[in-house]
XYZ file of C-alpha atoms in Angstrom:
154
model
C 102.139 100.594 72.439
C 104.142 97.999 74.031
C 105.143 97.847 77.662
C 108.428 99.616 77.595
C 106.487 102.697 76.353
C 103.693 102.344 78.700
C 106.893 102.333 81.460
C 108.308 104.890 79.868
C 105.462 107.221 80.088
C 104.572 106.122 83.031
C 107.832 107.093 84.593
C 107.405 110.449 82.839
C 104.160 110.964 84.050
C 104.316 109.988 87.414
C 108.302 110.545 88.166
C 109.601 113.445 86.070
C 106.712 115.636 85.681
C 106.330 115.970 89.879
C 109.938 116.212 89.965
C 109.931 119.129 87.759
C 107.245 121.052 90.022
C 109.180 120.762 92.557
C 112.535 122.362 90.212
C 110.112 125.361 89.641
C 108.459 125.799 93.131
C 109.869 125.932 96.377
C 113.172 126.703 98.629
C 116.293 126.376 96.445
C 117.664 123.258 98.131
C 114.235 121.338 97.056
C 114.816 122.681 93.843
C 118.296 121.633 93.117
C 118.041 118.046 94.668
C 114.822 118.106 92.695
C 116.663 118.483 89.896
C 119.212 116.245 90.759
C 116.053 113.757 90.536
C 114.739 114.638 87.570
C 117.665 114.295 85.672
C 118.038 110.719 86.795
C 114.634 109.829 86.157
C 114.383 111.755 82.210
C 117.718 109.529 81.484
C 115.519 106.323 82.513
C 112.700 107.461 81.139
C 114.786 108.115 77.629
C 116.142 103.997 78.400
C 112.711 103.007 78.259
C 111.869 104.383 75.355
C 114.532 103.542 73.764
C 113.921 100.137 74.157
C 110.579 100.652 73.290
C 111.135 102.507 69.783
C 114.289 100.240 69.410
C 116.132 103.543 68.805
C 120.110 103.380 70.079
C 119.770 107.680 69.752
C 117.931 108.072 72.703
C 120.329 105.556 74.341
C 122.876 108.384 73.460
C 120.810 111.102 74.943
C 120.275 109.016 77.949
C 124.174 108.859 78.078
C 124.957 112.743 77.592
C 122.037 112.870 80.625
C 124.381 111.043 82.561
C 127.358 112.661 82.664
C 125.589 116.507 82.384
C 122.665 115.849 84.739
C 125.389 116.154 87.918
C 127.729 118.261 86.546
C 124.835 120.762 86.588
C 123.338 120.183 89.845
C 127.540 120.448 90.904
C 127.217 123.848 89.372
C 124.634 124.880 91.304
C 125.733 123.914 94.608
C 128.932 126.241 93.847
C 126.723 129.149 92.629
C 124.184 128.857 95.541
C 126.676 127.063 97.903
C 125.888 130.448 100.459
C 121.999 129.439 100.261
C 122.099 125.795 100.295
C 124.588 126.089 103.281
C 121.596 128.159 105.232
C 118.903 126.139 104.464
C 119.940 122.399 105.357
C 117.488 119.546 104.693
C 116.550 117.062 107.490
C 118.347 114.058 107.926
C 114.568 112.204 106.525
C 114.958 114.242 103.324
C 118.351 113.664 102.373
C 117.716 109.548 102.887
C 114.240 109.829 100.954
C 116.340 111.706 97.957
C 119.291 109.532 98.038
C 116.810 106.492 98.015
C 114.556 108.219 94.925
C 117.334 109.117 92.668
C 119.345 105.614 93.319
C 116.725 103.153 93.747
C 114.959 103.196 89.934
C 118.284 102.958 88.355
C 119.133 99.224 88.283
C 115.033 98.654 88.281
C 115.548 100.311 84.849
C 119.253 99.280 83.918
C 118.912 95.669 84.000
C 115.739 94.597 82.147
C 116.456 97.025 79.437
C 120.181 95.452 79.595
C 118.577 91.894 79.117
C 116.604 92.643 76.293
C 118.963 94.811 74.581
C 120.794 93.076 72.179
C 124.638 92.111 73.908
C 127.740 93.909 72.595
C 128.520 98.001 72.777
C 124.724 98.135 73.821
C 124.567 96.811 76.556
C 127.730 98.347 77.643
C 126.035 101.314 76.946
C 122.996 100.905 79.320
C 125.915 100.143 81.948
C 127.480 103.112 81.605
C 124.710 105.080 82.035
C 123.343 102.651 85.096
C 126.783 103.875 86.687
C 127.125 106.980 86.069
C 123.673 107.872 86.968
C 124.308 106.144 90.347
C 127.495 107.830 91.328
C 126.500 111.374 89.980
C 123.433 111.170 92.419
C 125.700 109.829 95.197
C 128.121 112.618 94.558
C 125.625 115.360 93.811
C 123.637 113.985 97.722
C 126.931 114.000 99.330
C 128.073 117.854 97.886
C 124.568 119.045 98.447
C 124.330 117.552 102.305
C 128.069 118.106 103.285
C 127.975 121.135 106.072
C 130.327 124.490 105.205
C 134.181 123.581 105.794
C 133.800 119.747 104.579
C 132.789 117.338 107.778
C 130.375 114.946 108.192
C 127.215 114.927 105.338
C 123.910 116.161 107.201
C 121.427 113.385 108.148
């Protein structure tokens, strides 16, 4: 085992699997920005071990991750919007989620990047390092924004 799997597992371990008790337990909004998290976090963790297995497939999965981890958590704030409107989260909570789903990304992105071999690769690991960010900004901002549009909570 070499240290990107030990990170790797680690992440899953410690990151995911939490993240995922709080998907299945819970008030819907902790449920949907938990899954907003744990898609972010299964994405890295699938970076890590692709770097660690030196296969470019789970690069790909990491990718499709990216792009359909906040569609999903989009489509649940427009099939619960009436629920998550009642049940805001304090302004703590929505800092402490933006912070945990944005945070780990370029702590993942760039040493992977730097010992990834340079060409499509690395723009690759990019890619997903953005899109991961911005999905989680946009998924915080439609999941905090009060009913009619205004100001985000918090």
């Amino acid at each position: 085992m070499n240290g990107w799997l030990a990170a790797g597992c680690a992440l899953l371990l410690c990151g995911v699997l939490p993240a995922l008790c709080g998907v299945c337990t819970g008030p819907v909004r902790r449920r949907v920005l938990a899954q907003n998290l744990a898609t972010v976090l299964a994405a890295l963790a699938l970076l890590l071990l692709s770097q660690g297995w030196a296969r470019a497939a789970y690069t790909d999965m990491a990718l499709a991750l990216a792009v359909l981890g906040p569609a999903g958590t989009l489509v649940y704030e427009r099939l619960l919007g009436e629920e998550l409107r009642a049940d805001r989260p304090p302004a703590a909570v929505t800092r402490a989620m933006t912070v945990l789903s944005t945070v780990p990304v370029p702590l993942v992105v760039v040493p992977v990047c730097a010992a990834a071999t340079p060409g499509r690769t690395t723009v690759k690991l990019l890619l997903v390092g953005c899109l991961l960010v911005a999905g989680s900004a946009v998924c915080m901002r439609a999941l905090t924004t009060p009913p009619g549009g205004g100001e985000p909570v918090g």
